[in-house]
CSV table of C-alpha atoms in Angstrom, one decimal:
chain,number,residue,atom,x,y,z
A,1,MET,CA,-37.7,53.6,-38.8
A,2,ALA,CA,-36.3,56.1,-41.2
A,3,THR,CA,-33.3,58.2,-40.0
A,4,MET,CA,-33.0,62.0,-40.1
A,5,GLN,CA,-30.6,61.6,-43.0
A,6,GLU,CA,-33.1,59.5,-45.0
A,7,CYS,CA,-35.8,62.1,-44.3
A,8,ARG,CA,-33.6,64.9,-45.4
A,9,GLY,CA,-32.7,62.9,-48.5
A,10,ALA,CA,-36.4,62.4,-49.2
A,11,LEU,CA,-37.1,66.1,-48.9
A,12,ASP,CA,-34.2,66.8,-51.3
A,13,ARG,CA,-35.7,64.3,-53.8
A,14,LEU,CA,-39.1,65.8,-53.4
A,15,SER,CA,-37.6,69.2,-54.2
A,16,ASP,CA,-35.9,67.9,-57.3
A,17,ASN,CA,-39.2,66.3,-58.4
A,18,LEU,CA,-41.1,69.5,-57.9
A,19,ALA,CA,-38.5,71.5,-59.8
A,20,ARG,CA,-38.8,69.1,-62.8
A,21,ALA,CA,-42.6,69.1,-62.8
A,22,GLU,CA,-44.6,70.6,-65.6
A,23,GLY,CA,-48.2,72.0,-66.0
A,24,ASP,CA,-50.5,72.1,-63.0
A,25,VAL,CA,-48.0,70.5,-60.7
A,26,HIS,CA,-45.4,73.1,-61.5
A,27,ALA,CA,-47.9,75.9,-61.1
A,28,ALA,CA,-49.0,74.6,-57.7
A,29,ALA,CA,-45.4,74.3,-56.5
A,30,ALA,CA,-44.5,77.8,-57.7
A,31,LEU,CA,-45.5,79.4,-54.4
A,32,ASP,CA,-43.3,81.4,-52.1
A,33,ARG,CA,-44.3,80.1,-48.6
A,34,SER,CA,-42.7,79.2,-45.3
A,35,LEU,CA,-42.8,75.4,-44.8
A,36,SER,CA,-42.3,73.0,-41.9
A,37,CYS,CA,-42.3,69.2,-42.0
A,38,HIS,CA,-42.6,67.6,-38.5
A,39,ILE,CA,-41.3,64.0,-38.5
A,40,THR,CA,-43.4,62.7,-35.6
A,41,ASP,CA,-41.6,59.5,-34.8
A,42,LEU,CA,-38.2,61.3,-34.6
A,43,ASP,CA,-39.8,64.4,-33.0
A,44,ALA,CA,-37.9,66.7,-35.2
A,45,THR,CA,-38.9,69.4,-37.7
A,46,PHE,CA,-37.4,70.5,-41.0
A,47,VAL,CA,-38.0,74.2,-41.4
A,48,GLY,CA,-37.6,75.9,-44.8
A,49,ARG,CA,-39.2,77.6,-47.7
A,50,LEU,CA,-41.1,76.5,-50.8
A,51,ARG,CA,-40.0,78.9,-53.5
A,52,ASP,CA,-40.2,78.7,-57.3
A,53,GLY,CA,-40.9,75.0,-57.2
A,54,ARG,CA,-38.1,74.1,-54.8
A,55,ILE,CA,-37.9,73.2,-51.2
A,56,ALA,CA,-35.0,74.9,-49.4
A,57,VAL,CA,-34.5,73.3,-45.9
A,58,LEU,CA,-33.0,76.1,-43.8
A,59,ASP,CA,-32.9,74.4,-40.4
A,60,THR,CA,-33.7,71.3,-38.4
A,61,VAL,CA,-35.1,71.8,-34.9
A,62,PRO,CA,-36.0,69.3,-32.2
A,63,GLY,CA,-39.6,68.8,-31.4
A,64,PRO,CA,-42.6,70.3,-33.2
A,65,PRO,CA,-42.2,73.5,-35.2
A,66,ARG,CA,-41.5,76.5,-33.0
A,67,ASP,CA,-43.1,79.0,-35.4
A,68,LYS,CA,-46.3,78.5,-37.5
A,69,ALA,CA,-45.2,78.1,-41.1
A,70,GLN,CA,-47.6,78.9,-43.9
A,71,ILE,CA,-47.6,75.3,-45.1
A,72,ARG,CA,-47.3,72.6,-42.4
A,73,LEU,CA,-46.8,68.9,-42.8
A,74,ALA,CA,-46.6,66.2,-40.2
A,75,MET,CA,-45.9,62.5,-40.7
A,76,THR,CA,-43.6,59.7,-39.7
A,77,GLY,CA,-40.2,59.4,-41.4
A,78,ASP,CA,-41.2,56.1,-43.0
A,79,ASP,CA,-44.3,57.7,-44.5
A,80,LEU,CA,-42.2,60.6,-45.9
A,81,VAL,CA,-39.7,58.2,-47.5
A,82,ALA,CA,-42.5,56.0,-48.8
A,83,MET,CA,-44.4,58.9,-50.4
A,84,VAL,CA,-41.4,60.4,-52.1
A,85,GLY,CA,-40.4,56.9,-53.3
A,86,GLY,CA,-43.9,56.4,-54.8
A,87,GLU,CA,-44.9,53.6,-52.4
A,88,LEU,CA,-47.5,55.7,-50.5
A,89,ASN,CA,-50.1,57.8,-52.1
A,90,PHE,CA,-50.2,61.3,-50.6
A,91,ALA,CA,-54.0,61.8,-51.0
A,92,LYS,CA,-54.8,58.4,-49.4
A,93,ALA,CA,-52.3,59.0,-46.5
A,94,TRP,CA,-53.8,62.5,-46.0
A,95,ALA,CA,-57.4,61.2,-46.1
A,96,SER,CA,-56.6,58.5,-43.6
A,97,GLY,CA,-54.8,60.8,-41.2
A,98,ARG,CA,-51.3,59.3,-41.6
A,99,VAL,CA,-50.2,62.7,-43.1
A,100,ARG,CA,-51.3,66.1,-41.8
A,101,LEU,CA,-51.3,69.1,-44.1
A,102,GLU,CA,-52.3,72.5,-42.8
A,103,ALA,CA,-52.2,75.7,-44.9
A,104,GLY,CA,-54.4,78.6,-45.7
A,105,PHE,CA,-57.4,78.0,-47.9
A,106,ARG,CA,-55.9,79.5,-51.0
A,107,ASP,CA,-52.7,77.5,-50.6
A,108,LEU,CA,-54.7,74.3,-50.1
A,109,LEU,CA,-56.6,75.0,-53.4
A,110,ARG,CA,-53.3,75.5,-55.3
A,111,LEU,CA,-51.6,72.5,-53.6
A,112,ARG,CA,-54.5,70.1,-54.5
A,113,ALA,CA,-52.7,69.6,-57.9
A,114,LEU,CA,-49.9,68.0,-55.9
A,115,LEU,CA,-52.3,65.6,-54.3
């Protein structure tokens, strides 16, 4: 089971990857939205902001997210680490229910380039 530190490191690596992305991926990540990532097996949530292609983690709270972020993710810590490490395909994990992604319709359309 991934630790909180490993999950935070994975989010930092994901932020770095998004910042270096080009083309459609860069355009999709260039949103300015509140973001939450609930790590289900650790029952903790990273709360932050996706802005200009970077993820800024502003807080970590116990349990599910207290406020409804504009982009909401939920998964196990192992799945987060595996996705960022390239060992788990996001689209397949999302389609199978291992990863939950909730956002407004327009945001989902833009984020599909990340899938």
